[in-house]
């Protein structure tokens, strides 16, 4: 069975074609500047075909999907002989609200429910819907499509973890609560962690640290998310590349009044100009911060120190929430690549009996245990693979 995985943004669209017999990645690619002009980078990974990397007109997502299908099936760049070989499509959908606790086959009712969640994710869900509709337009209604939600994994959180201490009616009437994001990633790395430990996930308490441009931490108790650091939106929790993370709401009122800033501009500052970029004034990219800090830039060092401190602080609160922890997992861009950040965070876990094997911590690109055999809590680096989870769910539902 071959599954096409689609992750549609407002002006971009990432895809992978995976042969589920053996879970072989056949091709991957990225459409950019959809609605502006259009560019496609298509990378075939089998058959020794060349990479296609050129401008392609993409007034809408439909032309983008058509270009993807064209390349996937073409003589020169293709990995399948025709569209008929694509058995199902799995779509990443950011927000499923309280309606979806797992992945689902996309029906008209499901589309309506995804629409209803637009107010919770005004930037993401419309793009996801556009991606689904574009696929239907190009591929027809006979190819089954599955929605995999970023929020679904966190639907197991208990009310004491997901409720905000505001008037209850805001939850009842308006759905104001913690939803959490990166669920597909936390689900993947926690189950992979259990596999690597050779234990049933039901018996394990795992803290999953997804640290990329956007970052979140998740407490996974017995395979279920019981708390996570992102909230009603992906703005809160840790300081991120450009997002502020947790912040006293009083600061917002103070700055808006003092500087005469409107709510949209304020939110733009908190989403795009804050985080490690805002603190350092250097970059949102941790590689740039490492270099600047090594050159003696104090604010770059402060941003790195704050990030490590926040990861440790939130993870520590999850040790309390779960009454213990068996393993800590690092994943995503920073988690998978930054040895220095992993070391800095792990320093805070000495009270748990964590000991890092620095040689293992220097390795890259593989699932690896980076704690010593004596370490009381195991620490892993596990490259995340959200596309594979989407493809597996799609196979399970549509196969
Ligand atoms: P996204 O949240 O956009 O999916 P990623 O998980 O791809 O982000 O993470 C991207 C981030 O990973 C980059 O902004 C950069 O800060 C960080 N990163 C990538 N490689 C390294 C590295 N070698 N050292 C430190 N940070 C890195």
CSV table of C-alpha atoms and ligand atoms in Angstrom, one decimal:
chain,number,residue,atom,x,y,z
A,1,UNK,CA,0.0,0.0,0.0
A,2,UNK,CA,1.4,3.4,-1.0
A,3,UNK,CA,0.4,6.4,1.1
A,4,UNK,CA,0.8,10.1,0.2
A,5,UNK,CA,1.4,12.3,3.3
A,6,UNK,CA,0.4,15.9,3.0
A,7,UNK,CA,1.2,18.8,5.3
A,8,UNK,CA,-0.4,21.9,3.9
A,9,UNK,CA,0.5,25.4,5.1
A,10,UNK,CA,-1.0,28.7,3.9
A,11,UNK,CA,1.6,29.1,1.2
A,12,UNK,CA,3.5,25.9,1.3
A,13,UNK,CA,2.9,22.1,1.1
A,14,UNK,CA,5.2,19.4,2.2
A,15,UNK,CA,4.7,15.8,1.0
A,16,UNK,CA,6.1,12.3,1.3
A,17,UNK,CA,5.1,9.2,-0.6
A,18,UNK,CA,5.7,6.1,1.5
A,19,UNK,CA,5.4,2.4,0.5
A,20,UNK,CA,3.9,0.9,3.6
A,21,UNK,CA,5.3,-2.6,2.7
A,22,UNK,CA,8.5,-2.1,4.5
A,23,UNK,CA,7.8,1.6,5.2
A,24,UNK,CA,10.1,2.8,2.4
A,25,UNK,CA,10.2,6.5,1.7
A,26,UNK,CA,9.8,6.7,-2.1
A,27,UNK,CA,9.9,10.5,-2.6
A,28,UNK,CA,9.5,13.7,-0.7
A,29,UNK,CA,9.2,17.3,-1.6
A,30,UNK,CA,8.1,20.9,-0.8
A,31,UNK,CA,5.9,23.3,-2.7
A,32,UNK,CA,6.5,26.9,-1.7
A,33,UNK,CA,5.1,30.4,-2.6
A,34,UNK,CA,1.7,28.9,-3.4
A,35,UNK,CA,-0.6,31.8,-4.3
A,36,UNK,CA,2.4,34.1,-5.0
A,37,UNK,CA,4.3,32.4,-7.9
A,38,UNK,CA,5.2,28.8,-7.0
A,39,UNK,CA,8.3,26.6,-6.6
A,40,UNK,CA,8.6,22.8,-6.3
A,41,UNK,CA,11.5,20.8,-5.0
A,42,UNK,CA,10.8,17.2,-5.6
A,43,UNK,CA,13.3,14.5,-4.4
A,44,UNK,CA,12.9,11.0,-5.6
A,45,UNK,CA,14.5,8.5,-3.2
A,46,UNK,CA,14.4,5.3,-5.2
A,47,UNK,CA,15.3,4.4,-8.8
A,48,UNK,CA,18.2,6.8,-9.1
A,49,UNK,CA,16.0,9.6,-10.5
A,50,UNK,CA,17.2,13.2,-10.4
A,51,UNK,CA,15.9,16.0,-8.1
A,52,UNK,CA,13.4,18.5,-9.6
A,53,UNK,CA,14.0,22.0,-8.2
A,54,UNK,CA,12.2,24.6,-10.3
A,55,UNK,CA,9.6,27.3,-10.4
A,56,UNK,CA,6.1,26.0,-11.3
A,57,UNK,CA,3.1,28.3,-11.4
A,58,UNK,CA,0.9,27.6,-8.4
A,59,UNK,CA,-2.0,30.1,-8.1
A,60,UNK,CA,-3.7,27.8,-5.6
A,61,UNK,CA,-3.1,24.6,-3.7
A,62,UNK,CA,-4.8,22.6,-6.5
A,63,UNK,CA,-2.0,23.5,-9.0
A,64,UNK,CA,0.5,22.6,-6.3
A,65,UNK,CA,-1.0,19.1,-5.8
A,66,UNK,CA,-1.3,18.6,-9.5
A,67,UNK,CA,2.4,19.4,-9.9
A,68,UNK,CA,3.3,17.0,-7.1
A,69,UNK,CA,1.2,14.2,-8.7
A,70,UNK,CA,2.8,15.0,-12.1
A,71,UNK,CA,6.3,14.7,-10.7
A,72,UNK,CA,5.5,11.5,-8.7
A,73,UNK,CA,4.2,9.8,-11.8
A,74,UNK,CA,6.5,11.3,-14.5
A,75,UNK,CA,9.0,9.3,-16.6
A,76,UNK,CA,11.9,11.4,-15.6
A,77,UNK,CA,11.3,12.1,-11.8
A,78,UNK,CA,8.6,9.7,-10.9
A,79,UNK,CA,8.5,6.8,-8.4
A,80,UNK,CA,5.1,5.3,-9.4
A,81,UNK,CA,3.7,4.7,-12.8
A,82,UNK,CA,0.3,6.4,-12.3
A,83,UNK,CA,-1.8,8.1,-9.7
A,84,UNK,CA,-3.8,4.8,-9.3
A,85,UNK,CA,-0.8,3.5,-7.4
A,86,UNK,CA,-1.5,6.0,-4.6
A,87,UNK,CA,-3.8,4.1,-2.4
A,88,UNK,CA,-4.6,6.7,0.3
A,89,UNK,CA,-3.7,10.2,1.5
A,90,UNK,CA,-2.9,11.2,5.1
A,91,UNK,CA,-3.3,14.8,5.9
A,92,UNK,CA,-1.8,16.6,8.9
A,93,UNK,CA,-4.5,18.8,10.5
A,94,UNK,CA,-3.4,21.0,13.3
A,95,UNK,CA,-6.5,21.4,15.4
A,96,UNK,CA,-9.2,18.9,16.1
A,97,UNK,CA,-10.5,20.5,19.3
A,98,UNK,CA,-12.3,18.1,21.7
A,99,UNK,CA,-13.9,16.4,18.7
A,100,UNK,CA,-11.0,14.2,17.7
A,101,UNK,CA,-9.0,12.0,20.1
A,102,UNK,CA,-7.6,10.0,17.3
A,103,UNK,CA,-7.1,10.0,13.5
A,104,UNK,CA,-10.2,9.6,11.3
A,105,UNK,CA,-11.3,8.9,7.8
A,106,UNK,CA,-12.2,12.2,6.2
A,107,UNK,CA,-16.0,12.4,5.5
A,108,UNK,CA,-18.2,15.5,5.0
A,109,UNK,CA,-19.0,15.4,8.7
A,110,UNK,CA,-15.3,15.4,9.5
A,111,UNK,CA,-14.7,18.3,7.2
A,112,UNK,CA,-17.4,20.3,9.0
A,113,UNK,CA,-15.8,19.5,12.3
A,114,UNK,CA,-12.4,20.7,11.1
A,115,UNK,CA,-14.1,23.9,9.9
A,116,UNK,CA,-15.7,24.3,13.3
A,117,UNK,CA,-12.2,24.3,14.8
A,118,UNK,CA,-11.0,27.2,12.6
A,119,UNK,CA,-11.4,29.8,15.4
A,120,UNK,CA,-9.0,27.8,17.5
A,121,UNK,CA,-6.3,27.7,14.7
A,122,UNK,CA,-7.1,30.5,12.3
A,123,UNK,CA,-3.8,30.3,10.5
A,124,UNK,CA,-3.5,26.5,10.3
A,125,UNK,CA,-6.8,24.8,9.9
A,126,UNK,CA,-7.9,26.8,6.8
A,127,UNK,CA,-4.6,25.8,5.1
A,128,UNK,CA,-5.2,22.1,6.1
A,129,UNK,CA,-8.7,22.3,4.7
A,130,UNK,CA,-7.4,23.8,1.4
A,131,UNK,CA,-4.9,21.0,1.1
A,132,UNK,CA,-7.6,18.3,1.6
A,133,UNK,CA,-9.9,20.0,-0.9
A,134,UNK,CA,-7.1,20.4,-3.4
A,135,UNK,CA,-6.3,16.7,-3.1
A,136,UNK,CA,-9.9,15.8,-3.7
A,137,UNK,CA,-10.1,18.0,-6.7
A,138,UNK,CA,-7.0,16.5,-8.3
A,139,UNK,CA,-7.3,12.9,-7.1
A,140,UNK,CA,-11.1,12.4,-7.0
A,141,UNK,CA,-13.3,11.2,-4.3
A,142,UNK,CA,-12.4,7.5,-4.5
A,143,UNK,CA,-9.0,7.8,-2.9
A,144,UNK,CA,-9.5,7.5,0.9
A,145,UNK,CA,-8.2,10.4,2.9
A,146,UNK,CA,-7.3,10.4,6.6
A,147,UNK,CA,-6.9,13.4,9.0
A,148,UNK,CA,-4.2,13.1,11.7
A,149,UNK,CA,-4.5,15.9,14.3
A,150,UNK,CA,-1.7,17.6,16.2
A,151,UNK,CA,-4.1,17.9,19.2
A,152,UNK,CA,-5.5,14.4,19.3
A,153,UNK,CA,-2.8,12.7,21.4
A,154,UNK,CA,-3.4,15.2,24.2
A,155,UNK,CA,-7.1,14.5,24.5
A,156,UNK,CA,-6.2,12.0,27.3
A,157,UNK,CA,-5.1,14.9,29.6
A,158,UNK,CA,-7.2,15.0,32.8
A,159,UNK,CA,-9.3,18.1,33.4
A,160,UNK,CA,-7.0,19.3,36.2
A,161,UNK,CA,-4.2,19.6,33.6
A,162,UNK,CA,-6.2,21.1,30.7
A,163,UNK,CA,-8.4,23.5,32.5
A,164,UNK,CA,-7.4,27.2,33.0
A,165,UNK,CA,-8.4,28.8,36.2
A,166,UNK,CA,-10.8,31.3,34.6
A,167,UNK,CA,-14.6,31.4,34.9
A,168,UNK,CA,-15.8,27.9,34.0
A,169,UNK,CA,-18.2,29.1,31.3
A,170,UNK,CA,-15.2,30.1,29.1
A,171,UNK,CA,-14.5,26.4,28.9
A,172,UNK,CA,-18.2,25.2,28.6
A,173,UNK,CA,-19.3,27.9,26.2
A,174,UNK,CA,-16.2,28.8,24.3
A,175,UNK,CA,-13.9,25.8,24.5
A,176,UNK,CA,-11.1,27.7,26.3
A,177,UNK,CA,-8.7,25.1,27.6
A,178,UNK,CA,-5.3,23.6,27.1
A,179,UNK,CA,-5.3,21.6,23.8
A,180,UNK,CA,-1.6,21.0,23.3
A,181,UNK,CA,0.2,20.5,19.9
A,182,UNK,CA,3.0,18.4,18.5
A,183,UNK,CA,0.9,15.3,19.5
A,184,UNK,CA,2.0,13.2,16.6
A,185,UNK,CA,5.7,13.8,17.4
A,186,UNK,CA,5.2,13.1,21.2
A,187,UNK,CA,3.3,9.9,20.3
A,188,UNK,CA,6.0,8.7,17.9
A,189,UNK,CA,9.0,9.3,20.1
A,190,UNK,CA,7.4,8.0,23.3
A,191,UNK,CA,6.4,4.8,21.7
A,192,UNK,CA,9.8,4.4,20.0
A,193,UNK,CA,11.4,5.1,23.4
A,194,UNK,CA,9.4,2.2,24.9
A,195,UNK,CA,10.5,0.0,22.1
A,196,UNK,CA,14.2,0.9,22.7
A,197,UNK,CA,13.8,0.2,26.4
A,198,UNK,CA,12.2,-3.1,25.6
A,199,UNK,CA,9.3,-2.4,27.9
A,200,UNK,CA,5.5,-2.0,27.4
A,201,UNK,CA,4.7,1.7,27.2
A,202,UNK,CA,1.9,1.1,29.6
A,203,UNK,CA,4.6,0.6,32.3
A,204,UNK,CA,6.6,3.7,31.6
A,205,UNK,CA,6.6,7.4,32.6
A,206,UNK,CA,8.3,9.3,29.8
A,207,UNK,CA,9.0,13.0,29.3
A,208,UNK,CA,9.1,13.9,25.6
A,209,UNK,CA,10.9,17.2,24.8
A,210,UNK,CA,10.1,18.4,21.2
A,211,UNK,CA,12.6,21.2,20.7
A,212,UNK,CA,12.5,22.8,17.2
A,213,UNK,CA,11.5,26.2,16.0
A,214,UNK,CA,8.3,25.6,18.0
A,215,UNK,CA,8.9,23.6,21.2
A,216,UNK,CA,6.8,21.7,23.6
A,217,UNK,CA,7.2,19.1,26.4
A,218,UNK,CA,4.8,16.3,27.1
A,219,UNK,CA,4.3,14.1,30.1
A,220,UNK,CA,3.5,10.6,28.8
A,221,UNK,CA,2.3,8.3,31.5
A,222,UNK,CA,1.6,4.7,30.4
A,223,UNK,CA,1.5,5.8,26.8
A,224,UNK,CA,-1.0,8.6,27.4
A,225,UNK,CA,-0.4,12.4,27.4
A,226,UNK,CA,-1.2,13.6,30.9
A,227,UNK,CA,0.1,17.2,30.4
A,228,UNK,CA,1.8,19.3,27.9
A,229,UNK,CA,3.4,22.8,27.8
A,230,UNK,CA,1.5,24.3,24.8
A,231,UNK,CA,-2.0,25.4,25.5
A,232,UNK,CA,-5.0,26.9,23.8
A,233,UNK,CA,-2.6,28.0,21.1
A,234,UNK,CA,1.0,27.0,20.4
A,235,UNK,CA,2.2,30.3,21.8
A,236,UNK,CA,2.8,29.3,25.4
A,237,UNK,CA,5.0,27.0,27.4
A,238,UNK,CA,8.7,27.3,26.7
A,239,UNK,CA,10.4,30.3,25.1
A,240,UNK,CA,10.8,29.2,21.4
A,241,UNK,CA,12.6,30.4,18.3
A,242,UNK,CA,10.3,33.5,18.0
A,243,UNK,CA,7.4,32.8,20.4
A,244,UNK,CA,7.4,34.1,23.9
A,245,UNK,CA,6.2,31.1,25.8
A,246,UNK,CA,4.5,31.7,29.2
A,247,UNK,CA,3.9,35.3,30.0
A,248,UNK,CA,2.0,37.2,32.6
A,249,UNK,CA,-1.1,38.5,30.8
A,250,UNK,CA,-0.6,41.8,32.8
A,251,UNK,CA,2.4,42.5,30.6
A,252,UNK,CA,0.3,42.4,27.6
A,253,UNK,CA,-2.2,45.0,29.0
A,254,UNK,CA,0.7,47.1,30.3
A,255,UNK,CA,2.5,47.3,26.9
A,256,UNK,CA,-0.6,47.7,24.8
A,257,UNK,CA,-1.7,50.7,26.9
A,258,UNK,CA,1.8,52.2,27.2
A,259,UNK,CA,2.7,52.0,23.6
A,260,UNK,CA,-0.7,52.1,22.0
A,261,UNK,CA,-0.3,48.7,20.4
A,262,UNK,CA,-3.4,46.9,19.0
A,263,UNK,CA,-4.1,43.3,19.9
A,264,UNK,CA,-3.0,41.9,16.5
A,265,UNK,CA,0.3,43.8,16.6
A,266,UNK,CA,0.9,42.6,20.2
A,267,UNK,CA,0.2,39.0,19.2
A,268,UNK,CA,2.5,39.4,16.2
A,269,UNK,CA,5.3,40.5,18.6
A,270,UNK,CA,4.7,37.6,20.9
A,271,UNK,CA,4.5,35.1,18.1
A,272,UNK,CA,7.2,36.4,15.7
A,273,UNK,CA,9.6,38.7,17.5
A,274,UNK,CA,9.9,37.1,20.9
A,275,UNK,CA,11.5,33.9,22.2
A,276,UNK,CA,15.2,33.4,21.8
A,277,UNK,CA,15.2,35.8,18.9
A,278,UNK,CA,13.7,38.6,21.1
A,279,UNK,CA,16.0,38.0,24.0
A,280,UNK,CA,19.2,37.6,22.0
A,281,UNK,CA,18.5,40.1,19.2
A,282,UNK,CA,20.6,37.7,17.1
A,283,UNK,CA,18.5,34.9,15.6
A,284,UNK,CA,15.8,32.4,16.2
A,285,UNK,CA,18.2,29.7,15.0
A,286,UNK,CA,20.0,27.9,17.8
A,287,UNK,CA,23.1,27.4,15.6
A,288,UNK,CA,23.5,31.1,15.3
A,289,UNK,CA,23.0,31.5,19.0
A,290,UNK,CA,25.7,28.9,19.7
A,291,UNK,CA,28.1,30.8,17.4
A,292,UNK,CA,27.3,34.2,18.9
A,293,UNK,CA,27.6,32.9,22.4
A,294,UNK,CA,31.0,31.4,21.6
A,295,UNK,CA,32.0,34.9,20.3
A,296,UNK,CA,31.1,36.4,23.7
A,297,UNK,CA,27.6,37.6,23.0
A,298,UNK,CA,26.0,37.7,26.4
A,299,UNK,CA,22.4,38.0,25.2
A,300,UNK,CA,22.8,35.0,23.0
A,301,UNK,CA,24.1,33.1,26.0
A,302,UNK,CA,21.2,34.4,28.1
A,303,UNK,CA,18.7,33.1,25.5
A,304,UNK,CA,20.3,29.7,25.5
A,305,UNK,CA,20.4,29.6,29.3
A,306,UNK,CA,16.7,30.6,29.5
A,307,UNK,CA,15.7,27.9,27.0
A,308,UNK,CA,17.6,25.1,28.9
A,309,UNK,CA,16.2,26.4,32.2
A,310,UNK,CA,12.6,26.4,31.0
A,311,UNK,CA,12.9,22.9,29.6
A,312,UNK,CA,14.3,21.7,32.9
A,313,UNK,CA,11.7,23.6,34.9
A,314,UNK,CA,8.7,22.3,32.9
A,315,UNK,CA,10.1,18.7,32.7
A,316,UNK,CA,10.7,18.9,36.5
A,317,UNK,CA,7.0,19.8,37.0
A,318,UNK,CA,6.1,16.7,34.9
A,319,UNK,CA,8.2,14.5,37.2
A,320,UNK,CA,5.9,15.7,40.0
A,321,UNK,CA,2.8,15.3,37.8
A,322,UNK,CA,3.6,11.7,37.0
A,323,UNK,CA,5.2,11.0,40.4
A,324,UNK,CA,8.4,9.8,38.8
A,325,UNK,CA,10.0,9.4,35.4
A,326,UNK,CA,11.7,6.5,33.6
A,327,UNK,CA,13.0,8.2,30.5
A,328,UNK,CA,13.5,11.6,29.0
A,329,UNK,CA,13.5,12.0,25.2
A,330,UNK,CA,15.0,14.8,23.1
A,331,UNK,CA,13.6,15.3,19.6
A,332,UNK,CA,13.2,17.9,16.7
A,333,UNK,CA,15.8,20.3,15.2
A,334,UNK,CA,17.4,21.4,18.5
A,335,UNK,CA,16.8,18.2,20.4
A,336,UNK,CA,18.2,16.0,17.6
A,337,UNK,CA,21.2,18.2,16.7
A,338,UNK,CA,22.4,20.3,19.7
A,339,UNK,CA,24.7,18.3,21.9
A,340,UNK,CA,25.4,21.4,24.0
A,341,UNK,CA,21.7,22.1,24.6
A,342,UNK,CA,21.1,18.5,25.6
A,343,UNK,CA,24.1,18.6,28.0
A,344,UNK,CA,22.9,22.0,29.5
A,345,UNK,CA,19.4,20.6,30.1
A,346,UNK,CA,20.6,17.3,31.5
A,347,UNK,CA,22.8,19.2,34.1
A,348,UNK,CA,19.5,20.1,35.8
A,349,UNK,CA,18.4,16.5,35.9
A,350,UNK,CA,21.3,15.4,38.2
A,351,UNK,CA,18.8,15.3,41.1
A,352,UNK,CA,17.0,12.5,39.3
A,353,UNK,CA,20.3,10.5,39.0
A,354,UNK,CA,20.7,11.3,35.3
A,355,UNK,CA,24.2,10.7,34.0
A,356,UNK,CA,25.0,11.6,30.4
A,357,UNK,CA,27.5,9.5,28.3
A,358,UNK,CA,29.2,12.4,26.4
A,359,UNK,CA,30.5,10.1,23.7
A,360,UNK,CA,27.0,8.8,22.9
A,361,UNK,CA,25.7,12.4,23.2
A,362,UNK,CA,28.1,13.4,20.3
A,363,UNK,CA,26.5,11.0,17.8
A,364,UNK,CA,23.9,12.2,15.3
A,365,UNK,CA,20.9,11.2,13.2
A,366,UNK,CA,20.0,7.9,15.0
A,367,UNK,CA,17.8,6.6,17.8
A,368,UNK,CA,20.3,6.5,20.7
A,369,UNK,CA,20.4,6.3,24.4
A,370,UNK,CA,22.8,9.0,25.6
A,371,UNK,CA,22.7,8.2,29.3
A,372,UNK,CA,25.2,5.9,31.0
A,373,UNK,CA,24.2,2.3,32.0
A,374,UNK,CA,24.2,3.5,35.6
A,375,UNK,CA,21.9,6.5,35.0
A,376,UNK,CA,18.8,6.2,37.1
A,377,UNK,CA,16.6,7.8,34.4
A,378,UNK,CA,17.4,6.9,30.8
A,379,UNK,CA,17.9,9.8,28.3
A,380,UNK,CA,17.3,9.2,24.6
A,381,UNK,CA,17.7,11.2,21.3
A,382,UNK,CA,15.0,10.0,18.9
A,383,UNK,CA,14.6,11.8,15.5
A,384,UNK,CA,10.9,12.5,15.2
A,385,UNK,CA,9.0,11.2,12.2
A,386,UNK,CA,5.5,12.7,12.1
A,387,UNK,CA,5.0,11.7,8.4
A,388,UNK,CA,5.5,8.0,9.3
A,389,UNK,CA,2.9,8.2,12.0
A,390,UNK,CA,0.5,9.9,9.6
A,391,UNK,CA,1.2,7.2,7.0
A,392,UNK,CA,0.7,4.4,9.6
A,393,UNK,CA,-2.6,5.8,10.8
A,394,UNK,CA,-3.7,6.2,7.2
A,395,UNK,CA,-2.9,2.6,6.5
A,396,UNK,CA,-4.6,1.4,9.7
A,397,UNK,CA,-7.8,3.4,8.8
A,398,UNK,CA,-7.9,3.3,5.0
A,399,UNK,CA,-5.9,0.1,4.3
B,1,LIG,P1,10.1,23.2,13.1
B,1,LIG,O1,9.6,23.5,14.4
B,1,LIG,O2,10.1,24.3,12.1
B,1,LIG,O3,9.7,21.8,12.5
B,1,LIG,P2,12.7,21.9,13.4
B,1,LIG,O4,12.3,20.8,14.3
B,1,LIG,O5,13.1,21.6,12.0
B,1,LIG,O6,11.7,23.1,13.4
B,1,LIG,O7,13.9,22.7,14.1
B,1,LIG,C1,14.5,23.8,13.5
B,1,LIG,C2,15.5,24.4,14.4
B,1,LIG,O8,16.5,23.4,14.8
B,1,LIG,C3,16.4,25.5,13.8
B,1,LIG,O9,15.8,26.7,13.9
B,1,LIG,C4,17.6,25.4,14.6
B,1,LIG,O10,17.4,26.3,15.7
B,1,LIG,C5,17.7,24.0,15.2
B,1,LIG,N1,18.9,23.3,14.8
B,1,LIG,C6,19.0,22.6,13.6
B,1,LIG,N2,20.3,22.1,13.6
B,1,LIG,C7,20.9,22.5,14.7
B,1,LIG,C8,22.2,22.3,15.3
B,1,LIG,N3,23.1,21.6,14.6
B,1,LIG,N4,22.5,22.9,16.5
B,1,LIG,C9,21.6,23.6,17.1
B,1,LIG,N5,20.3,23.8,16.6
B,1,LIG,C10,20.0,23.3,15.5
